[in-house]
Short mmCIF file of C-alpha atoms in Angstrom, two decimals:
data_model
loop_
_atom_site.label_atom_id
_atom_site.label_comp_id
_atom_site.label_asym_id
_atom_site.label_seq_id
_atom_site.Cartn_x
_atom_site.Cartn_y
_atom_site.Cartn_z
CA MET A 273 -8.08 -17.88 -0.27
CA TYR A 274 -8.84 -17.91 -3.99
CA ARG A 275 -7.84 -14.28 -4.21
CA VAL A 276 -4.51 -14.98 -2.45
CA GLN A 277 -3.72 -17.88 -4.80
CA GLU A 278 -4.65 -15.72 -7.74
CA GLU A 279 -2.33 -13.01 -6.45
CA VAL A 280 0.54 -15.49 -6.17
CA SER A 281 -0.14 -16.55 -9.78
CA LEU A 282 -0.04 -12.92 -10.89
CA LEU A 283 3.23 -12.40 -9.04
CA ARG A 284 4.76 -15.53 -10.58
CA ALA A 285 3.70 -14.32 -14.03
CA SER A 286 5.17 -10.89 -13.27
CA LEU A 287 8.45 -12.57 -12.33
CA GLN A 288 8.51 -14.11 -15.78
CA GLY A 289 8.28 -10.60 -17.24
CA ASP A 290 4.52 -10.52 -17.83
CA THR A 291 3.80 -6.81 -17.44
CA GLY A 292 0.09 -7.43 -17.99
CA ALA A 293 0.02 -9.42 -14.75
CA TRP A 294 1.90 -6.61 -13.04
CA GLY A 295 -0.72 -4.17 -14.37
CA GLU A 296 -3.39 -6.20 -12.59
CA ILE A 297 -1.36 -6.05 -9.37
CA ILE A 298 -1.11 -2.26 -9.73
CA ASN A 299 -4.83 -2.04 -10.37
CA ARG A 300 -5.51 -3.91 -7.12
CA TYR A 301 -3.13 -1.93 -4.95
CA LYS A 302 -2.95 1.57 -6.43
CA ASP A 303 -5.62 3.03 -4.14
CA ALA A 304 -3.93 1.58 -1.06
CA VAL A 305 -0.43 2.69 -2.08
CA PHE A 306 -1.51 6.15 -3.22
CA GLY A 307 -3.56 6.63 -0.03
CA LEU A 308 -0.55 5.65 2.05
CA CYS A 309 1.69 8.09 0.18
CA LEU A 310 -0.87 10.90 0.30
CA GLY A 311 -1.35 10.38 4.03
CA PHE A 312 2.40 10.33 4.67
CA MET A 313 3.40 13.17 2.33
CA ARG A 314 0.30 15.44 2.54
CA ASN A 315 1.09 16.57 -0.99
CA ARG A 316 -0.77 15.21 -3.99
CA ALA A 317 1.96 15.62 -6.63
CA ASP A 318 4.59 13.96 -4.45
CA ALA A 319 2.19 11.16 -3.53
CA GLU A 320 1.52 10.47 -7.21
CA ASP A 321 5.23 10.40 -8.06
CA VAL A 322 6.18 8.23 -5.11
CA SER A 323 3.40 5.68 -5.64
CA HIS A 324 4.36 5.42 -9.32
CA ASP A 325 7.98 4.91 -8.29
CA ALA A 326 6.98 2.31 -5.68
CA PHE A 327 5.36 0.11 -8.35
CA ILE A 328 8.43 0.46 -10.60
CA ARG A 329 10.82 -0.47 -7.80
CA ALA A 330 8.65 -3.31 -6.57
CA TYR A 331 8.60 -4.82 -10.07
CA VAL A 332 12.33 -4.42 -10.64
CA ASN A 333 13.08 -5.93 -7.21
CA LEU A 334 10.36 -8.57 -7.33
CA ARG A 335 12.88 -11.40 -7.00
CA ARG A 336 13.68 -10.16 -3.51
CA TYR A 337 10.08 -10.67 -2.46
CA ASP A 338 9.51 -13.82 -0.42
CA LEU A 339 6.27 -15.44 -1.62
CA GLU A 340 5.67 -16.69 1.93
CA ARG A 341 5.22 -13.14 3.18
CA ARG A 342 2.19 -10.92 2.65
CA PHE A 343 2.72 -9.05 -0.60
CA SER A 344 0.88 -5.96 0.63
CA THR A 345 3.25 -5.61 3.60
CA TRP A 346 6.28 -5.78 1.29
CA LEU A 347 4.78 -3.29 -1.16
CA PHE A 348 3.76 -0.87 1.61
CA THR A 349 7.29 -1.10 3.05
CA ILE A 350 8.74 0.01 -0.29
CA ALA A 351 6.24 2.87 -0.53
CA ALA A 352 6.86 3.96 3.08
CA ASN A 353 10.63 4.00 2.57
CA LEU A 354 10.27 6.05 -0.61
CA CYS A 355 8.00 8.50 1.22
CA ARG A 356 10.56 8.84 4.00
CA ASN A 357 13.34 9.51 1.52
CA GLN A 358 11.22 12.05 -0.36
CA LEU A 359 10.33 13.84 2.89
CA ARG A 360 14.03 14.05 3.73
CA TYR A 361 14.67 15.46 0.28
CA ARG A 362 11.83 17.96 0.75
CA LYS A 363 13.54 19.31 3.87
CA ASN A 364 16.23 20.70 1.57
CA HIS A 365 14.02 21.28 -1.46
CA PRO A 366 10.60 22.51 -0.32
CA SER A 367 7.69 21.94 -2.66
CA THR A 368 5.84 24.89 -4.14
CA GLU A 369 2.57 23.00 -3.72
CA GLN A 370 0.46 23.86 -0.69
CA PRO A 371 -0.10 21.11 1.90
CA LEU A 372 -3.21 19.05 1.36
CA GLN A 373 -6.37 21.18 1.48
CA ILE A 374 -8.89 19.04 -0.29
CA ARG A 375 -12.59 19.45 0.25
CA GLY A 376 -13.98 16.26 1.64
CA GLY A 377 -16.80 15.54 -0.77
CA THR A 378 -18.01 16.61 -4.15
CA ASP A 379 -21.66 16.19 -3.32
CA PRO A 380 -23.16 19.66 -2.76
CA ALA A 381 -25.79 18.13 -0.54
CA GLN A 382 -23.14 17.04 1.92
CA LEU A 383 -23.47 18.61 5.32
CA VAL A 384 -21.35 21.74 5.77
CA GLY A 385 -20.59 20.70 9.35
CA ALA A 386 -19.08 17.38 8.27
CA GLU A 387 -16.88 19.15 5.69
CA ASP A 388 -15.70 21.61 8.28
CA ARG A 389 -14.76 18.80 10.66
CA GLN A 390 -12.85 17.01 7.89
CA ALA A 391 -11.06 20.24 6.96
CA ARG A 392 -10.01 20.72 10.60
CA ILE A 393 -8.76 17.15 10.99
CA ARG A 394 -6.90 17.54 7.66
CA GLU A 395 -5.16 20.66 8.95
CA ALA A 396 -4.35 18.84 12.17
CA LEU A 397 -2.84 15.93 10.19
CA ASN A 398 -0.69 18.39 8.22
CA LYS A 399 0.76 19.67 11.49
CA LEU A 400 1.30 16.26 13.06
CA PRO A 401 4.95 15.05 13.00
CA TYR A 402 5.63 12.30 10.45
CA SER A 403 6.52 9.74 13.10
CA TYR A 404 2.98 9.98 14.51
CA ARG A 405 1.15 10.55 11.22
CA ALA A 406 2.58 7.48 9.47
CA PRO A 407 1.24 4.86 11.92
CA LEU A 408 -2.14 6.62 12.03
CA VAL A 409 -2.43 6.47 8.23
CA LEU A 410 -1.49 2.78 8.13
CA ARG A 411 -4.00 2.05 10.90
CA PHE A 412 -6.95 4.13 9.75
CA TYR A 413 -6.55 4.25 5.97
CA ASN A 414 -4.79 0.98 5.17
CA GLU A 415 -6.46 -0.74 8.16
CA LEU A 416 -3.34 -2.73 9.04
CA PRO A 417 -2.95 -4.56 12.34
CA TYR A 418 -0.26 -3.28 14.72
CA GLN A 419 2.12 -6.09 13.83
CA GLU A 420 2.08 -5.20 10.11
CA ILE A 421 2.48 -1.49 10.85
CA SER A 422 5.52 -2.48 12.89
CA GLU A 423 6.97 -4.36 9.88
CA VAL A 424 6.26 -1.57 7.39
CA LEU A 425 7.78 1.17 9.54
CA ALA A 426 10.53 -1.04 11.02
CA ILE A 427 9.69 -0.03 14.58
CA PRO A 428 8.68 -2.26 17.53
CA GLU A 429 4.99 -3.10 17.92
CA GLY A 430 4.90 -1.41 21.33
CA THR A 431 6.17 1.80 19.76
CA VAL A 432 3.44 1.59 17.12
CA LYS A 433 0.76 1.40 19.83
CA THR A 434 2.30 4.29 21.74
CA ARG A 435 2.56 6.48 18.66
CA ILE A 436 -1.00 5.79 17.61
CA HIS A 437 -2.25 6.61 21.10
CA ARG A 438 -0.19 9.79 21.39
CA GLY A 439 -0.87 10.75 17.77
CA LYS A 440 -4.60 10.60 18.40
CA ALA A 441 -4.22 12.69 21.54
CA MET A 442 -2.24 15.30 19.60
CA LEU A 443 -4.81 15.27 16.80
CA ARG A 444 -7.61 15.76 19.31
CA ASP A 445 -5.81 18.78 20.81
CA LEU A 446 -5.07 20.29 17.41
CA PHE A 447 -8.66 19.70 16.36
CA ALA A 448 -9.96 21.41 19.49
CA GLU A 449 -7.69 24.39 18.81
CA GLY A 450 -9.17 24.60 15.31
CA ALA A 451 -5.81 23.37 13.88
CA MET B 195 -14.47 14.29 21.18
CA LYS B 196 -15.03 10.59 21.85
CA HIS B 197 -12.48 7.97 20.77
CA ASP B 198 -14.77 6.33 18.22
CA GLU B 199 -15.77 9.70 16.84
CA LEU B 200 -12.14 10.69 16.20
CA ASP B 201 -11.36 7.27 14.67
CA ASN B 202 -14.29 7.54 12.27
CA LEU B 203 -13.51 11.15 11.35
CA LEU B 204 -9.88 10.27 10.66
CA ARG B 205 -10.84 7.24 8.58
CA ASP B 206 -13.45 9.19 6.58
CA THR B 207 -11.10 12.12 5.96
CA LEU B 208 -8.23 9.97 4.69
CA LYS B 209 -10.61 8.11 2.37
CA ALA B 210 -12.17 11.37 1.18
CA ASP B 211 -8.70 12.73 0.36
CA VAL B 212 -7.99 9.75 -1.88
CA ALA B 213 -11.47 9.91 -3.44
CA ALA B 214 -10.89 13.58 -4.28
CA SER B 215 -7.55 12.70 -5.91
CA LYS B 216 -8.77 9.90 -8.18
CA SER B 217 -7.36 11.66 -11.26
CA CYS B 218 -3.84 11.05 -9.89
CA ILE B 219 -4.19 7.27 -10.00
CA LEU B 220 -6.33 7.00 -13.09
CA GLY B 221 -4.30 4.98 -15.62
CA MET B 222 -1.35 4.57 -13.27
CA GLU B 223 -0.89 0.94 -14.36
CA ASP B 224 -0.49 2.06 -17.99
CA ARG B 225 2.05 4.72 -17.09
CA VAL B 226 4.08 2.31 -14.95
CA ILE B 227 4.07 -0.41 -17.60
CA MET B 228 5.05 2.09 -20.29
CA GLN B 229 8.02 3.15 -18.18
CA LEU B 230 8.97 -0.45 -17.46
CA GLY B 231 9.07 -1.13 -21.18
CA GLU B 232 10.85 -4.39 -21.81
CA ARG B 233 12.46 -4.57 -18.38
CA SER B 234 12.20 -7.78 -16.39
CA PRO B 235 12.54 -8.17 -12.64
CA ARG B 236 16.20 -7.82 -11.78
CA LEU B 237 18.19 -10.99 -11.15
CA ARG B 238 19.83 -11.54 -7.81
CA TRP B 239 23.63 -11.23 -7.82
CA SER B 240 24.04 -14.99 -7.38
CA GLN B 241 21.68 -15.69 -10.30
CA TRP B 242 23.39 -13.08 -12.42
CA LEU B 243 26.87 -14.46 -11.74
CA ALA B 244 25.65 -18.03 -12.37
CA GLN B 245 24.22 -16.89 -15.69
CA LEU B 246 27.46 -15.11 -16.52
CA ALA B 247 29.51 -18.21 -15.73
CA ALA B 248 27.22 -20.71 -17.48
CA PRO B 249 29.31 -22.32 -20.25
CA THR B 250 26.29 -23.15 -22.37
CA ARG B 251 25.40 -19.51 -22.71
CA GLY B 252 28.73 -18.56 -24.19
CA VAL B 253 30.67 -15.43 -23.41
CA ARG B 254 28.42 -12.51 -22.54
CA LEU B 255 30.48 -9.62 -23.80
CA GLY B 256 27.94 -6.98 -22.79
CA GLN B 257 27.82 -8.08 -19.16
CA ILE B 258 31.59 -8.44 -18.97
CA ALA B 259 31.90 -4.90 -20.36
CA VAL B 260 29.60 -3.64 -17.61
CA VAL B 261 31.73 -5.37 -14.96
CA GLY B 262 34.90 -3.88 -16.48
CA ALA B 263 33.44 -0.37 -16.66
CA THR B 264 32.25 -0.56 -13.04
CA ALA B 265 35.68 -1.75 -11.90
CA ALA B 266 37.31 1.11 -13.82
CA ILE B 267 35.04 3.68 -12.16
CA PHE B 268 35.84 2.33 -8.68
CA LEU B 269 39.55 2.29 -9.54
CA PHE B 270 39.35 5.92 -10.65
CA ILE B 271 37.54 6.94 -7.47
CA GLY B 272 40.07 5.02 -5.38
CA LEU B 273 43.01 6.69 -7.09
CA ALA B 274 41.41 10.12 -6.82
CA LEU B 275 40.78 9.62 -3.11
CA ALA B 276 44.26 8.24 -2.52
CA ASN B 277 45.76 11.26 -4.26
CA ARG B 278 43.61 13.48 -2.12
CA ILE B 279 44.05 12.01 1.33
CA LEU B 280 47.31 10.11 1.54
CA PRO B 281 50.30 11.76 3.28
CA GLY B 282 52.50 13.82 1.02
CA ASN B 283 49.78 15.27 -1.14
CA ASN B 284 48.80 18.92 -1.43
CA SER B 285 46.10 18.75 1.21
CA PRO B 286 47.89 17.95 4.45
CA GLY B 287 44.82 18.85 6.52
CA LEU B 288 42.72 16.02 5.12
CA SER B 289 42.71 12.67 6.83
CA LEU B 290 40.22 9.84 7.00
CA GLN B 291 41.24 9.26 10.61
CA PRO B 292 38.98 11.25 12.95
CA VAL B 293 40.81 13.99 14.83
CA ARG B 294 39.74 14.48 18.43
CA SER B 295 38.98 18.11 19.33
CA ALA B 296 39.29 19.76 22.75
CA ASP B 297 35.62 19.23 23.63
CA GLY B 298 35.82 15.46 23.09
CA ASN B 299 34.15 15.50 19.69
CA GLN B 300 35.90 14.07 16.65
CA GLU B 301 36.35 15.91 13.39
CA VAL B 302 35.01 13.42 10.88
CA LEU B 303 35.78 13.89 7.21
CA PHE B 304 33.09 13.26 4.63
CA VAL B 305 34.42 12.83 1.09
CA MET B 306 32.46 12.40 -2.12
CA PRO B 307 33.91 12.37 -5.64
CA ALA B 308 31.47 14.12 -7.99
CA LEU B 309 33.27 15.44 -11.04
CA ASP B 310 30.55 17.50 -12.71
CA ALA B 311 28.41 18.30 -9.68
CA GLU B 312 27.32 21.84 -8.89
CA SER B 313 26.45 21.15 -5.27
CA VAL B 314 27.13 18.36 -2.81
CA ALA B 315 25.79 18.17 0.73
CA VAL B 316 25.68 15.55 3.44
CA VAL B 317 22.43 14.98 5.32
CA GLY B 318 22.23 12.72 8.32
CA SER B 319 21.13 12.00 11.83
CA PHE B 320 23.88 14.34 13.08
CA ASN B 321 22.35 17.41 11.38
CA ALA B 322 18.66 16.45 11.59
CA TRP B 323 18.81 15.63 7.85
CA GLU B 324 19.11 19.35 7.15
CA GLY B 325 22.21 19.22 4.98
CA THR B 326 25.78 20.41 5.45
CA ALA B 327 27.43 21.60 2.24
CA LEU B 328 30.64 19.95 1.04
CA SER B 329 33.19 22.11 -0.72
CA ASP B 330 35.54 21.57 -3.66
CA LEU B 331 37.74 24.64 -3.51
CA ASP B 332 40.39 23.40 -5.96
CA GLY B 333 37.83 22.13 -8.47
CA ASP B 334 39.26 18.60 -8.71
CA GLY B 335 35.84 17.01 -8.26
CA ILE B 336 36.54 15.72 -4.75
CA TRP B 337 34.08 17.33 -2.35
CA THR B 338 34.81 17.35 1.36
CA ALA B 339 33.39 18.54 4.66
CA SER B 340 34.69 18.04 8.16
CA ILE B 341 32.02 17.73 10.84
CA PRO B 342 32.60 17.45 14.62
CA LEU B 343 30.74 14.43 15.96
CA SER B 344 30.45 12.94 19.41
CA PRO B 345 30.85 9.14 19.75
CA GLY B 346 27.87 7.22 18.39
CA ARG B 347 26.20 5.71 15.37
CA TYR B 348 25.22 8.02 12.53
CA GLU B 349 23.08 7.44 9.44
CA TYR B 350 23.66 9.72 6.50
CA ALA B 351 23.59 10.18 2.75
CA PHE B 352 24.93 12.64 0.22
CA ILE B 353 22.78 14.95 -1.88
CA ILE B 354 24.51 15.47 -5.22
CA ASP B 355 22.78 18.13 -7.31
CA GLY B 356 19.58 17.33 -5.48
CA ARG B 357 19.82 13.57 -5.96
CA TRP B 358 20.02 11.10 -3.07
CA TRP B 359 23.31 9.18 -2.93
CA GLY B 360 23.18 6.77 -0.01
CA GLN B 361 26.21 4.55 -0.64
CA ASP B 362 29.33 6.24 0.65
CA PRO B 363 32.32 3.99 -0.20
CA LEU B 364 33.84 5.03 3.14
CA ALA B 365 30.84 4.02 5.26
CA ASP B 366 31.05 1.33 7.93
CA ASP B 367 27.67 -0.07 7.03
CA TYR B 368 24.60 0.51 4.88
CA ILE B 369 20.91 0.44 5.56
CA GLN B 370 18.95 -0.98 2.69
CA SER B 371 15.38 -0.10 1.86
CA PHE B 372 14.66 -1.75 -1.47
CA GLY B 373 16.83 0.22 -3.80
CA GLU B 374 17.34 3.21 -1.51
CA TYR B 375 20.35 3.17 0.79
CA SER B 376 21.66 5.23 3.63
CA SER B 377 25.21 4.93 4.92
CA VAL B 378 26.20 4.37 8.53
CA ARG B 379 29.32 5.41 10.43
CA TYR B 380 30.29 4.45 13.94
CA ILE B 381 32.32 7.08 15.74
CA GLY B 382 34.23 6.44 18.91
CA ARG B 383 33.96 3.29 21.01
CA GLY B 384 34.05 0.05 19.05
CA GLY B 385 35.28 1.61 15.82
CA ASP B 386 36.33 5.06 14.80
CA GLY B 387 34.34 5.15 11.63
CA ALA B 388 36.06 6.95 8.85
#
C-alpha cells in the first residue's frame, strides 16, 4: 500500500512538471515496458525506441490518466498501442535487423540443453502471429491477470483466455517441429 | 511437453531476453528526461481554453497565434479540397460520394493533401494494412486513390513519407490510442462514409 501511495505522489509531482519524479517512475517501469515491447516486436532496436516513446507520450498525456485506475495498466496500454502501430509501419518498411536471436544466458556454466530449449521457444515466438504473442507476453512476462490483459489489448476477457490457450498450443507445436 | 513446463520455459525465455538486452534500457530515464526538456504534461482542451479565456492572465498572443495558424491551415486544406472535388473543376471523375460498381462494391475515394510529400499511401483493414499508394498526377499536392469496398466498417490511416497520419478530415470517426489515431469509415448501410 505504501508503494502505491508513493507512486501516486510521484505521479502528482510529475503532473506539476517534476521530471525527477517522472525519472523515478521510468526507473520502476522500464524493465516491464521494455520487456513488453521486446516480446511484442521481437526486435531489440524497435523495442528500445518504442519504450522510450511510450514514456514520453505517457508524460505528455499524464493529465488523461485517471488516478483511480492502475497506472501500470494505463502505461502498458500506451506501450501496446505504440507497438501495434510500429508493427503496422514495419509491414511497409521492414527492418534490416534480424528477429530476436538472443542467447538465453551469459553464464558459460549454463546447461547447453536449457539454452537450446530457450532458442527453440524464441524461434517459435518469432513465428507466432502478433494476436497470440501479445497476450502470452502480458501473461508470462508482465504477469498480468486476464482482466488487465483484456484492458491493455482492448479485447474481451474470453478472447484473451482463448488466445492464450491457442497460442500455447501453437507454441508447443512449433517447438516440437524445432521451430 | 507438459503445461507447466511450457509456462516456465516461456517465462524464463522472455525474462532472459530482457536480461540480455539490459544495455538498451540502461539510462533510459536520463534520455527520456533530456528529450522532455522543459515540457510539462499537456493541458486538456477545457483547461487550455479556460486558461486562454482567463481575464487575469491577460491576452495570450502566442496561443491565439497558434489558434489562428491552425485555422488558416484547415481553411487552406478545405479550399484545396473544394477546388479538387466540387462539380465544375478539372477533375470530373473525383467525388466524395461513393460510386456503386457492378459487383455491388463502392468506389470510395481517399484524399490527402500533402504538398511536399514524395509518397502517400493508405493502409487499413480493407488491405490488411499493406498499403495502397495514392497518386498526385497533376502535382497540386492533393493525393487521391479510389478503392472498391464492400459495405462495412473500415479502420485506416495514411502513410505520408513513411509517417503515420491517422486523422483523415473526411473520416466518419476516429479511434484514439493516446496520441496515435486511426480513422474509421462506414460504407453502405447506415451511412455511406465518404
